[in-house]
mmCIF file of C-alpha atoms and ligand atoms in Angstrom:
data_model
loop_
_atom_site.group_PDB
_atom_site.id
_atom_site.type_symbol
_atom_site.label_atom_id
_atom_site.label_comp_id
_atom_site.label_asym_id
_atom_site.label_seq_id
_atom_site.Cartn_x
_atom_site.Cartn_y
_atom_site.Cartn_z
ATOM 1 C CA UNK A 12 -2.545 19.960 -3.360
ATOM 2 C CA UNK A 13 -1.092 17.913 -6.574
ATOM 3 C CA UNK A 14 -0.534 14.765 -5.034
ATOM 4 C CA UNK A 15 0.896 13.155 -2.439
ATOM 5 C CA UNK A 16 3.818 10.901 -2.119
ATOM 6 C CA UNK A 17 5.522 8.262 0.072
ATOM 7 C CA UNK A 18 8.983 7.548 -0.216
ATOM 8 C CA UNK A 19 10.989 5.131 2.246
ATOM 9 C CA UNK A 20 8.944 5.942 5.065
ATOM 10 C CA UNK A 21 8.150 9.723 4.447
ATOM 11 C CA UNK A 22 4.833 10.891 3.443
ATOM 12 C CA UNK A 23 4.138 13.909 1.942
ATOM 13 C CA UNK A 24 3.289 16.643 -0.551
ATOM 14 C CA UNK A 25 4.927 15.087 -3.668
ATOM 15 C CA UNK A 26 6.566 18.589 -4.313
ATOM 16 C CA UNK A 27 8.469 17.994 -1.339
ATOM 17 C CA UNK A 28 9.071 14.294 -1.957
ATOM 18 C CA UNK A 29 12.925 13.671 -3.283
ATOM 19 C CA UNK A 30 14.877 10.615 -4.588
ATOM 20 C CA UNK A 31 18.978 10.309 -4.367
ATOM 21 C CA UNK A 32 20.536 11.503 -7.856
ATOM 22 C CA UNK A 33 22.430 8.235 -7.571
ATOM 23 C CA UNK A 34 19.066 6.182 -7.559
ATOM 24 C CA UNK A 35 19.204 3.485 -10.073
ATOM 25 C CA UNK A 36 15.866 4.305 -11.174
ATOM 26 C CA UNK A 37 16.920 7.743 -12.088
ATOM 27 C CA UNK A 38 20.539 6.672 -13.518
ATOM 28 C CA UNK A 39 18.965 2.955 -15.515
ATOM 29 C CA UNK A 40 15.857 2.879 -15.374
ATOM 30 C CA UNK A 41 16.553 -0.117 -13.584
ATOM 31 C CA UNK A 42 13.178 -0.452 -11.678
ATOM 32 C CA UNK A 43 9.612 -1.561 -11.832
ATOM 33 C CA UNK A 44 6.256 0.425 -11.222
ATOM 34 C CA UNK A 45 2.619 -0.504 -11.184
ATOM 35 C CA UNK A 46 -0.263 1.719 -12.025
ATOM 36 C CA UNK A 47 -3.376 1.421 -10.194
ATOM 37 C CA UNK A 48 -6.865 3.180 -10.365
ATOM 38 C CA UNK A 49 -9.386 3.668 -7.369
ATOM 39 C CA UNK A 50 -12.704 4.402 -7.424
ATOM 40 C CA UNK A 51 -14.472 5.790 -4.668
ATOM 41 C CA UNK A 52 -11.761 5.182 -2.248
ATOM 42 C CA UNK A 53 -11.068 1.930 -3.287
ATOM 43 C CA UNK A 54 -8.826 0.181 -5.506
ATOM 44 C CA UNK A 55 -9.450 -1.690 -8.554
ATOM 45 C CA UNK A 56 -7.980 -5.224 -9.261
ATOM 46 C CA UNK A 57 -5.133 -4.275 -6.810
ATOM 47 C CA UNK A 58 -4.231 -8.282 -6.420
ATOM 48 C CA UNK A 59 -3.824 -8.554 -10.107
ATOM 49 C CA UNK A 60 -1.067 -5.313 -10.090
ATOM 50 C CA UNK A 61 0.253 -6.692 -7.109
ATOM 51 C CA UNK A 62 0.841 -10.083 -8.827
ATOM 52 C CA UNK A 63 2.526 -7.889 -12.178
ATOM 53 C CA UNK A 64 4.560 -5.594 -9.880
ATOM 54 C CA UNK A 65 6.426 -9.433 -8.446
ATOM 55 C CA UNK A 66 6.587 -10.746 -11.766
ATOM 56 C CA UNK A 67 8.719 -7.750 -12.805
ATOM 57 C CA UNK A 68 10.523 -7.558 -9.805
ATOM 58 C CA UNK A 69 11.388 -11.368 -10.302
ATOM 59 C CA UNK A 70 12.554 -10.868 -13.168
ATOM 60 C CA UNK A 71 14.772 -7.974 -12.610
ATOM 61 C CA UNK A 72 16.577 -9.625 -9.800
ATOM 62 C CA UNK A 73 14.686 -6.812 -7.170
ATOM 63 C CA UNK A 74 14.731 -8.171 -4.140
ATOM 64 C CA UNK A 75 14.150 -7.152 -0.444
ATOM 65 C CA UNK A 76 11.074 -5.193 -1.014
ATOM 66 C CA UNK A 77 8.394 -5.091 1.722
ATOM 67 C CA UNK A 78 5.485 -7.423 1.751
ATOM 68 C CA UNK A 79 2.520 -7.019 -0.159
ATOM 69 C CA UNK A 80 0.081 -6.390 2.887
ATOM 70 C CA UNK A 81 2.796 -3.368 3.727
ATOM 71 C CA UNK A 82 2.529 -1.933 0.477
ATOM 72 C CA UNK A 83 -1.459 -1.834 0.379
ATOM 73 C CA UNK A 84 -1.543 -0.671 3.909
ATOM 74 C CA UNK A 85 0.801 2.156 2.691
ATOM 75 C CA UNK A 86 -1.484 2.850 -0.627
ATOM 76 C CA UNK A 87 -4.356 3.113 2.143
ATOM 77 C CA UNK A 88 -2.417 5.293 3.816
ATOM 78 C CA UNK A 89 -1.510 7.827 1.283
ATOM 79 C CA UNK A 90 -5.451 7.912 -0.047
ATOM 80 C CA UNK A 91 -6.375 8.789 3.511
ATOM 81 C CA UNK A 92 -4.020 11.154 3.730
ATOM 82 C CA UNK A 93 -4.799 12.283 0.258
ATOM 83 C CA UNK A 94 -8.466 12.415 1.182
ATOM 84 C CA UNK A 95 -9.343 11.783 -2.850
ATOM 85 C CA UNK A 96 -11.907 9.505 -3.816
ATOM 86 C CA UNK A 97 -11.390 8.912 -7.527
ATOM 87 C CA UNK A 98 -7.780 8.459 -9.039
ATOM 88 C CA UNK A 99 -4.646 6.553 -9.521
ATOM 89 C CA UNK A 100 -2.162 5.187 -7.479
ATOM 90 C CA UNK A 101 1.322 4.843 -8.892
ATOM 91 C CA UNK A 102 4.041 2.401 -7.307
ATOM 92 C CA UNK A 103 7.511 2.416 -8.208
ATOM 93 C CA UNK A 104 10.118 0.434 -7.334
ATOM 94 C CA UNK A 105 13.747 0.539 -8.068
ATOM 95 C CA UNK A 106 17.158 -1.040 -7.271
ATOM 96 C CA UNK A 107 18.388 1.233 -5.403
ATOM 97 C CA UNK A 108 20.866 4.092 -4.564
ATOM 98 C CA UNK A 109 24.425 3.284 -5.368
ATOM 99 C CA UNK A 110 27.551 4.674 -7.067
ATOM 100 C CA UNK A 111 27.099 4.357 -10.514
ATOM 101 C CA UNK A 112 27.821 1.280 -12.602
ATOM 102 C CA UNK A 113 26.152 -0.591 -14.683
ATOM 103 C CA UNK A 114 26.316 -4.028 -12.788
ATOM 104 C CA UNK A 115 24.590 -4.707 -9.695
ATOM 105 C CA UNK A 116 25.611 -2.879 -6.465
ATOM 106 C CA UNK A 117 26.570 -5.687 -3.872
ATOM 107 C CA UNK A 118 24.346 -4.229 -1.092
ATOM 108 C CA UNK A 119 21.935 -1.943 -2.291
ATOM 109 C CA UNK A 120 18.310 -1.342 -0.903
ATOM 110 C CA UNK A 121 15.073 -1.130 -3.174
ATOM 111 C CA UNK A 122 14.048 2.424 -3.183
ATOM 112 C CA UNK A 123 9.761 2.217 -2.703
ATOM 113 C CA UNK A 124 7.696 5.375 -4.360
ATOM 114 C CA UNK A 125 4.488 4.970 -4.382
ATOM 115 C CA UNK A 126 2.208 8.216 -5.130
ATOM 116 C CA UNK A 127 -1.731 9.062 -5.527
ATOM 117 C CA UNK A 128 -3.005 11.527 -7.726
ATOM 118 C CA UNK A 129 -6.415 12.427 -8.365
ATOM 119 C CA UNK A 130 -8.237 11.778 -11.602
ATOM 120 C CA UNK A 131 -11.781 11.931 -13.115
ATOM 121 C CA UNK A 132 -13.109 9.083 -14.407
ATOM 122 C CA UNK A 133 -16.050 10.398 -15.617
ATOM 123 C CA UNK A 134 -13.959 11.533 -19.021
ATOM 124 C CA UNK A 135 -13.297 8.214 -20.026
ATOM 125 C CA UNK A 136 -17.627 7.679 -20.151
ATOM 126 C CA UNK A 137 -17.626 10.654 -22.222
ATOM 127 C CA UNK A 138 -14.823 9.344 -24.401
ATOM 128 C CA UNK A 139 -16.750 6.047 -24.824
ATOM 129 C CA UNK A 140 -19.691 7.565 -26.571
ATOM 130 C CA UNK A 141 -17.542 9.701 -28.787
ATOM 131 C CA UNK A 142 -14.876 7.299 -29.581
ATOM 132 C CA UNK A 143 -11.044 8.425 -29.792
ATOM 133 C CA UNK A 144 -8.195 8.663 -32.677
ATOM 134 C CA UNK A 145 -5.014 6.974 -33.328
ATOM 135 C CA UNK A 146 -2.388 6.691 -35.532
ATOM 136 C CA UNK A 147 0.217 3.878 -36.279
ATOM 137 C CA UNK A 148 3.858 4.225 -35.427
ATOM 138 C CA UNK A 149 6.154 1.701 -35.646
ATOM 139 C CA UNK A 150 7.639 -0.139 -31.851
ATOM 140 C CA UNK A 151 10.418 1.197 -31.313
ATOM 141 C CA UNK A 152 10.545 -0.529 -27.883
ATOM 142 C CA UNK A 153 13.272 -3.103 -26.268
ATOM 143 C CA UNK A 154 12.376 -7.064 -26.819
ATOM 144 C CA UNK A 155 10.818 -7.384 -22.828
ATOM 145 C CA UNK A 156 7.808 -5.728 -23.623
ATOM 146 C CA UNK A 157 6.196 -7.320 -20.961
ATOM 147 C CA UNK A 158 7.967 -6.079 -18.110
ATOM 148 C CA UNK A 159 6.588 -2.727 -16.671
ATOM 149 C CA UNK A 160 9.669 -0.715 -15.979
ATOM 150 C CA UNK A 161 10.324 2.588 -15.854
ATOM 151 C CA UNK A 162 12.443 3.044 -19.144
ATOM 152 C CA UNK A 163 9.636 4.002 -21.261
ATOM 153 C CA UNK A 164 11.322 6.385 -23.414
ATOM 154 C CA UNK A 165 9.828 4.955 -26.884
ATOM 155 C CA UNK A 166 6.521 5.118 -25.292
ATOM 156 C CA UNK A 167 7.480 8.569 -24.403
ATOM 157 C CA UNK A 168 7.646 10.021 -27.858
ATOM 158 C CA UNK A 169 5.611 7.372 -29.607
ATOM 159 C CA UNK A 170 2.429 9.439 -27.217
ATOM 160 C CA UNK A 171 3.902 12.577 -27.881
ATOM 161 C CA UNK A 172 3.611 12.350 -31.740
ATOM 162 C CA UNK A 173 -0.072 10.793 -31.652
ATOM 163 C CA UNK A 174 -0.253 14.169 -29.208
ATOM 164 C CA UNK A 175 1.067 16.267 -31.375
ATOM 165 C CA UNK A 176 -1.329 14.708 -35.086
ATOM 166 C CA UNK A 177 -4.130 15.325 -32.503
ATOM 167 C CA UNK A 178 -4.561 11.472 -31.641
ATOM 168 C CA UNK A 179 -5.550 10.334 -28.219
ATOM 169 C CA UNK A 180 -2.936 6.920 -28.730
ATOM 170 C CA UNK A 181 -0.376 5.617 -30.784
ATOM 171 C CA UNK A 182 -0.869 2.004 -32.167
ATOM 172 C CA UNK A 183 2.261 0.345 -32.280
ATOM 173 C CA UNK A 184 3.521 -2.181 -35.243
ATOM 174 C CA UNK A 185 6.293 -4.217 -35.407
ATOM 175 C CA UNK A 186 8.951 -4.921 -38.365
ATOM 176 C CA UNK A 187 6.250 -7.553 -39.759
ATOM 177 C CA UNK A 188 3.476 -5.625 -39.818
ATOM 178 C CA UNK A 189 1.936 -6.872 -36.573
ATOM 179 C CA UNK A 190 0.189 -4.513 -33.998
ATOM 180 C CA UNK A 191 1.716 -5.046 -30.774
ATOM 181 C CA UNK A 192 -0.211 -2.737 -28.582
ATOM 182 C CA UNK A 193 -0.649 0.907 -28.012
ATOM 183 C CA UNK A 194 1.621 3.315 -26.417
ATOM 184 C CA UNK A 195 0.153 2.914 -23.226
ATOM 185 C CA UNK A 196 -2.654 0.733 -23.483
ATOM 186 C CA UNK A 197 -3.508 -2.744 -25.376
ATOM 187 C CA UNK A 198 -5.318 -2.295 -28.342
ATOM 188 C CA UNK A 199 -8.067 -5.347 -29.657
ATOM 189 C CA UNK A 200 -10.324 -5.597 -32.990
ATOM 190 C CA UNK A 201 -13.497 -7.006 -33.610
ATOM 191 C CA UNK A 202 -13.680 -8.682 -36.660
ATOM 192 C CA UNK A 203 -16.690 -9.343 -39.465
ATOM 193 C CA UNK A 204 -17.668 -12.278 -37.309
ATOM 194 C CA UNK A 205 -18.133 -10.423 -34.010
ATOM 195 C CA UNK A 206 -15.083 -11.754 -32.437
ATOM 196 C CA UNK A 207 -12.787 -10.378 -29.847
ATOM 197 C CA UNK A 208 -9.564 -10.724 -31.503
ATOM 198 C CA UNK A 209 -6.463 -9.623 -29.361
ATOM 199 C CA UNK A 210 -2.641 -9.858 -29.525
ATOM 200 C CA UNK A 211 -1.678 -13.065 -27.153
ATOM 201 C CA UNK A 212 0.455 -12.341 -24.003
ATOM 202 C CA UNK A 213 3.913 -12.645 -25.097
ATOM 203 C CA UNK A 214 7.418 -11.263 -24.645
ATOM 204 C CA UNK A 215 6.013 -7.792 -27.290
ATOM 205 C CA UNK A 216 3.474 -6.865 -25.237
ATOM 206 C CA UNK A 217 1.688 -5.763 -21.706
ATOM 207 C CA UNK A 218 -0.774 -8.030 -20.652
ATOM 208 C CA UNK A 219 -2.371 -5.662 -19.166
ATOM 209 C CA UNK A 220 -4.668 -5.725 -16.403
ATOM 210 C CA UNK A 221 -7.737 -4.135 -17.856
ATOM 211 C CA UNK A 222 -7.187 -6.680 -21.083
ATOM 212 C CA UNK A 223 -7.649 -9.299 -18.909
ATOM 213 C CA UNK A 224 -10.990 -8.075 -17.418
ATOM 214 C CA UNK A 225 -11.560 -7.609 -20.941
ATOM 215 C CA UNK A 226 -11.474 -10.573 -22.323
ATOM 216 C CA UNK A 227 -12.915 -12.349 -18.904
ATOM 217 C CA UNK A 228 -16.061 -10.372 -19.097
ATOM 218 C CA UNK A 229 -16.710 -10.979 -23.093
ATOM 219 C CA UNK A 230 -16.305 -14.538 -22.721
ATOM 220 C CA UNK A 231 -18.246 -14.433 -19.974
ATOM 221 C CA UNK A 232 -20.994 -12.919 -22.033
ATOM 222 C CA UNK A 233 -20.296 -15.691 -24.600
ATOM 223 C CA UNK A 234 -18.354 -13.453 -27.391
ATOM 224 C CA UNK A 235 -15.551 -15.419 -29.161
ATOM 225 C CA UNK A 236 -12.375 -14.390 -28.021
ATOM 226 C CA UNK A 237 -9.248 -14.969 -30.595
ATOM 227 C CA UNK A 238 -5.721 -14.395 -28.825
ATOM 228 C CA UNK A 239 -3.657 -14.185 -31.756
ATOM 229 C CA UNK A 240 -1.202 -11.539 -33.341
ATOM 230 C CA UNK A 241 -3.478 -9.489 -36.338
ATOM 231 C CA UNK A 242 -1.735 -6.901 -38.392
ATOM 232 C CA UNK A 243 -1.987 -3.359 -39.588
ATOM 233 C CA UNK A 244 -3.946 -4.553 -42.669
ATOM 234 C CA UNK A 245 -6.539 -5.688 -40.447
ATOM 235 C CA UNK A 246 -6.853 -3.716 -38.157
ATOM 236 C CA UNK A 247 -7.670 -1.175 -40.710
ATOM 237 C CA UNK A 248 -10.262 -3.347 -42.202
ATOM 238 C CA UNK A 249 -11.538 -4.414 -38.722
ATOM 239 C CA UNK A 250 -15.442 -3.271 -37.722
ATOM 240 C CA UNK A 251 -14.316 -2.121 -34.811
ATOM 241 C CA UNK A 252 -11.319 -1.011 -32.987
ATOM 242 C CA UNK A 253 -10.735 -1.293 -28.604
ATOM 243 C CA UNK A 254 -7.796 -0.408 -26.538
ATOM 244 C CA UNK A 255 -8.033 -0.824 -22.845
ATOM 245 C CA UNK A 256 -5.989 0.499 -19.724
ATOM 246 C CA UNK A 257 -6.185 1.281 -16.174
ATOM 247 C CA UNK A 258 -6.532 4.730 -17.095
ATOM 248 C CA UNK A 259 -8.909 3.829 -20.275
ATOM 249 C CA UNK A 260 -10.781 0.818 -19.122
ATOM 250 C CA UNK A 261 -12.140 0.718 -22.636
ATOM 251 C CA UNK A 262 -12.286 3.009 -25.638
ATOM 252 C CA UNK A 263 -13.341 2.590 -28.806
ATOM 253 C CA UNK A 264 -10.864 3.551 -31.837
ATOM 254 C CA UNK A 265 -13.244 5.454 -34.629
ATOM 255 C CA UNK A 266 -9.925 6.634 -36.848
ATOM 256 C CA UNK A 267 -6.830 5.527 -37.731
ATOM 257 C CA UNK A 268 -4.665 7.469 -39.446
ATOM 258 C CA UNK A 269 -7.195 10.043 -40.173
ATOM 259 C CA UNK A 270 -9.401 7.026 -41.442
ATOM 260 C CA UNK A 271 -12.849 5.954 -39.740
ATOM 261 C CA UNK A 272 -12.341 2.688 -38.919
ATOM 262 C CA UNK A 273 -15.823 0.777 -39.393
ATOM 263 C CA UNK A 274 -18.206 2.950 -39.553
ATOM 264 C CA UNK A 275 -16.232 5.774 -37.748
ATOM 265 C CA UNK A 276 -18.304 5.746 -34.618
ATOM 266 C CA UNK A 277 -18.352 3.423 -31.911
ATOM 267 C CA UNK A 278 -19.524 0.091 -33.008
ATOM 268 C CA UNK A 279 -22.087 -2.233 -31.206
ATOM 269 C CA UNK A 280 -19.444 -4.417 -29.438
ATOM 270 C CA UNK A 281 -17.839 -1.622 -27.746
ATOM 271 C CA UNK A 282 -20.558 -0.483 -26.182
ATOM 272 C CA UNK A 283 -21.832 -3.815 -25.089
ATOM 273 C CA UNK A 284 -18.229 -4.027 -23.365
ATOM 274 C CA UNK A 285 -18.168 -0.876 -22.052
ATOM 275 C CA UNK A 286 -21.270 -1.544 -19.922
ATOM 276 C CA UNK A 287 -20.217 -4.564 -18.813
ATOM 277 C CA UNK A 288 -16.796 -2.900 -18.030
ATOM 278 C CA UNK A 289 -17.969 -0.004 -16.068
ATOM 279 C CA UNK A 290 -20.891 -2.461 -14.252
ATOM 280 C CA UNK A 291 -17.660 -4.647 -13.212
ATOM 281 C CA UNK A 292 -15.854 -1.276 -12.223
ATOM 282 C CA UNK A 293 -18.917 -0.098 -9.993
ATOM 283 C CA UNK A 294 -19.225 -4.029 -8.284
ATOM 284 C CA UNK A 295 -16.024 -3.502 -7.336
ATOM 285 C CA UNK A 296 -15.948 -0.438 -5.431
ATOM 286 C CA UNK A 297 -19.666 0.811 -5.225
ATOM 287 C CA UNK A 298 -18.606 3.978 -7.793
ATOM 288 C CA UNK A 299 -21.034 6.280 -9.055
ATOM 289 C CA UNK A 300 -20.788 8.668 -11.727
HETATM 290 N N1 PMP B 1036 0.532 -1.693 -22.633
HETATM 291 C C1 PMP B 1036 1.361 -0.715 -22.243
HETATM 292 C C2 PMP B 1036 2.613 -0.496 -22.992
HETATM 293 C C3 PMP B 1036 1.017 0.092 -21.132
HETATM 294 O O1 PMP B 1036 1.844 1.065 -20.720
HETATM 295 C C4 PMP B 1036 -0.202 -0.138 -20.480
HETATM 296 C C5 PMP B 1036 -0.660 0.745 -19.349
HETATM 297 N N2 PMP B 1036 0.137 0.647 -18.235
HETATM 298 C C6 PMP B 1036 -1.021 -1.174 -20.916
HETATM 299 C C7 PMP B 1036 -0.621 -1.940 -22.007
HETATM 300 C C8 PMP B 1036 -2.320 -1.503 -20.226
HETATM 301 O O2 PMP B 1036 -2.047 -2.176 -19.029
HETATM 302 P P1 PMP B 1036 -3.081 -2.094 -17.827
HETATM 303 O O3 PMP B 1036 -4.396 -2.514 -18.367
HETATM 304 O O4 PMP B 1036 -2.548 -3.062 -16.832
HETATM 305 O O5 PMP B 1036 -3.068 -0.683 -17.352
#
């Protein structure tokens, strides 16, 4: 089985799992989704999605969608059902069905996906000793960066080309030379100094959830943390280079551009932070390798 699906009310195969064509999601991407992992049967910072997947709802005008403790119990649900013990949770939420026009439907109802996949974690360890490759492509993204909705197109191809020159992400810059973040992940450097220098939560970016456990833990750990927007320059120059997401809790960034980027291996800092991020990850749900 590929994965398994819930969609108002029906649980399923996801092959069998269907949407209406007029679904605003499908038509507008006029919805909001959240992406979560799980570990050993249990998920990881689930409040903290939880608290995004609002936000965005908020500020999309979403509303009527089932409580919070009815969407976990459904997650727990489909991961019983699903009988997978590492992997990643998706939950998307859109407007609604209606006949299709751009403004608001007077009564529509939110139409709640939520799937769970499997996935192996154990990759991302591997990929933390090796390092990964990027290469720098210019945001081509809409100004509310921060919202997670579905209309991801420029984050679509942005991927595919760092697919296609054999990069693992693309690092995204802005008309003034400022990295934003990456395709699908937030990147961070670590300068001369051993600091933690990251873009600050604004209106360009994510702030995603596995930045902010992040930049938690290395303060925690007493390693100066600068939230402030760096650009390409230095990020080239940097010793080190991060990105972090759900899917990635942390990976180091040895090229750019076909460049090493410090010394073209994974630096000291990132794998300081990548044992305190996995020790966090196991703490949370008891996960072993
Ligand atoms: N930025 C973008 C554009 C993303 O798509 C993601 C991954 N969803 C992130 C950052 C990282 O966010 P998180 O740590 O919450 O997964």
């Amino acid at each position: 089985m590929s994965a398994f699906a819930y969609v108002d009310g029906r649980y399923g195969p996801i092959n069998d799992a269907a949407i209406l064509v007029e679904d605003r999601g499908f038509q507008f991407a006029d919805s909001i989704y959240e992406v979560v992992a799980f570990l050993n049967g249990r998920f990881l910072d689930f409040d903290k999605h939880l608290w995004r997947l609002r936000r965005g709802l908020a500020a999309l005008f979403i509303e009527g969608v089932m409580e919070d403790a009815v969407l976990r119990a459904i997650a727990a649900r489909l991961l019983r059902q699903s009988r997978y013990r590492d992997g990643i949770l998706y939950v998307q939420i859109s407007r609604g069905a209606a006949r299709r026009n751009h403004g608001f439907p007077k009564a529509s109802r939110p139409t709640v996906v939520l799937t769970v996949r499997s996935f192996d974690f154990r990759q991302r360890q591997q990929q933390l000793q090796a390092g990964v490759a990027a290469i720098t492509l210019p945001d081509q993204r809409w100004a509310r960066s921060d919202l997670k909705t579905t209309g991801l197109l420029a984050a679509v191809l942005a991927k595919e080309e760092a697919t296609r020159g054999g990069a693992f992400e693309a690092m995204l810059v802005n008309g003034d030379g400022i990295v934003t973040e990456g395709a699908s992940s937030n990147f961070h450097l670590v300068d001369g100094e051993g600091r933690l220098v990251t873009h600050p939560p604004s209106t360009a970016i994510l702030a995603g959830v596995a930045r902010d456990g992040l930049l938690q833990l290395a303060r925690q750990a007493g390693i100066e943390v600068q939230e402030r927007p760096f650009g390409i320059g230095e990020a080239r120059a940097a010793a080190e280079l991060l990105l972090t997401s759900t899917t990635a809790p942390l990976l180091p960034v040895v090229s750019l551009d076909g460049r090493p980027v410090g010394g073209g291996v994974p630096g000291p800092l990132a794998a300081r932070l990548g044992r305190l991020v996995w020790q966090d990850v196991v703490r949370q749900t008891g996960w072993a390798a």
